[in-house]
């Protein structure tokens, strides 16, 4: 056992050194490279470069070099927006031969700094690849270019009475290729499972430019290793996803939702048990926001506030959604649930507010979905997206707040608030620290503190957002040496020159 540990640790150290050496050996793109890309790309608008022969105004590259949170900033001189898989392949082959780093970019809504360069790598944006390739209304299988925006795919399948198996607050900007690359979870995972299950096939341009065609539409395919799984959640470090085949579920005939106000966090777990038992097959979401997160959502105009009376004495809120086949049946179940909760000898909830129409349904969802937006309006967010036992959600938030208080950082000028929200059904807490600005003092107070806390619960430092640039140093809190060593070996097989999203996921 100990020999194995030594071997894997040594192997990991060697591979680590190899990776950082590879990254430092990458070349900057030259004017000659930019002129070559201009020939490869079918449209002149597909190339933005501040290099002399193209001379795009530098500010036009800002949206590609800066991440959604305003936390990470790249120095790329060149953005390429190919229109076809063939164009992607030619670009990647050239970059591999010339040892130029590439950062694949979807909607740039990632929250871990994975979608922007660490240095001056080329940004390869999928935003010009937006065709639906096929949709089978019988099987519900959709094949689409990776650059399709999640909302536009939702709109595409809606008239066929299907929905996308995932939904998230960033749906208006994020792309299906980005969703697959981050293995995004979101608000429907409780019902439809992870993308590891619903993605049926992928088309990927490998780091040497080869096109790997695994774009199958088969539900069952046990023909050896399931290579596509490696790219789901690889965050662009193993190749560029250009096409996605995905199973879309039939649209529910009826959906409803209710916000429950709880007097104590300790009630969330028994409430979840009760709700699961009573709603069974129609339960489609069970989402949590603490009081501070709720107040922030309201403050920044996300959804309509509940009445004073409804929120009085509430320590936290749970949003329950049902999706089923018959409205009367589902409403009856939901009403029975509410009645039994309110009439219990020791009620788990103070009150429940049920949507009465589609506008209220969206407004209740906005209170939960809009927390991310509200946080970004309030300040700069340190986002910890962790898997921990549900019973420890509150403890994690409270201990982090206490830690910041004990360091004298909890005040309007430094850390304004520490909040918790997330996907209870998935054991996924979003612990957010909202600061006036990103500072080394706050960073040092939070890390490794938060990661050690997660490890003490044998949790995960990334439940759904990924590792990106933010957590490469923290991967070891959730993965052992052997696992990391094998991840590095896989990276080295696919991308021996280390051109693909350098410095992300693995150090
Ligand atoms: P990007 O941000 O552009 O990229 C993300 C990563 O994937 C990067 O490493 C990038 O290099 C890589 N990548 C992108 N496209 C490709 C491709 N075609 N091939 C290879 N690599 C690629 N995440 C959740 O899991 N659940 C949520 O509920 C959720 N809600 C969010 C709400 C908001 C308001 C925001 C801003 C973000 C949220 N996110 C959530 C985070 C984010 O991961 C998702 O928004 C989304 O999956 C990222 O997709 P994107 O197209 O923006 O990818
Ligand atoms: C969410 O659940 O709202 C998203 O994952 C985004 C976030 O963590 O803010
Ligand atoms: Zn989330």
Coordinates of C-alpha atoms in Angstrom, one line a residue, residues 104 107 166 201 209 219 260 290 309 341 352 390 393 403 490 502:
X104 CA -12.2 26.9 -25.7
X107 CA -21.0 31.5 -23.3
X166 CA -30.9 20.8 -17.6
X201 CA -22.8 11.3 -28.0
X209 CA -6.8 18.3 -34.9
X219 CA -29.6 4.8 -26.1
X260 CA -41.8 27.3 2.1
X290 CA -31.0 31.1 3.5
X309 CA -46.1 38.3 7.2
X341 CA -47.2 20.6 7.0
X352 CA -46.0 28.3 2.2
X390 CA -27.0 18.3 4.0
X393 CA -25.0 23.2 5.2
X403 CA -13.8 32.8 10.6
X490 CA -5.0 10.8 -19.4
X502 CA -3.4 25.2 -20.1

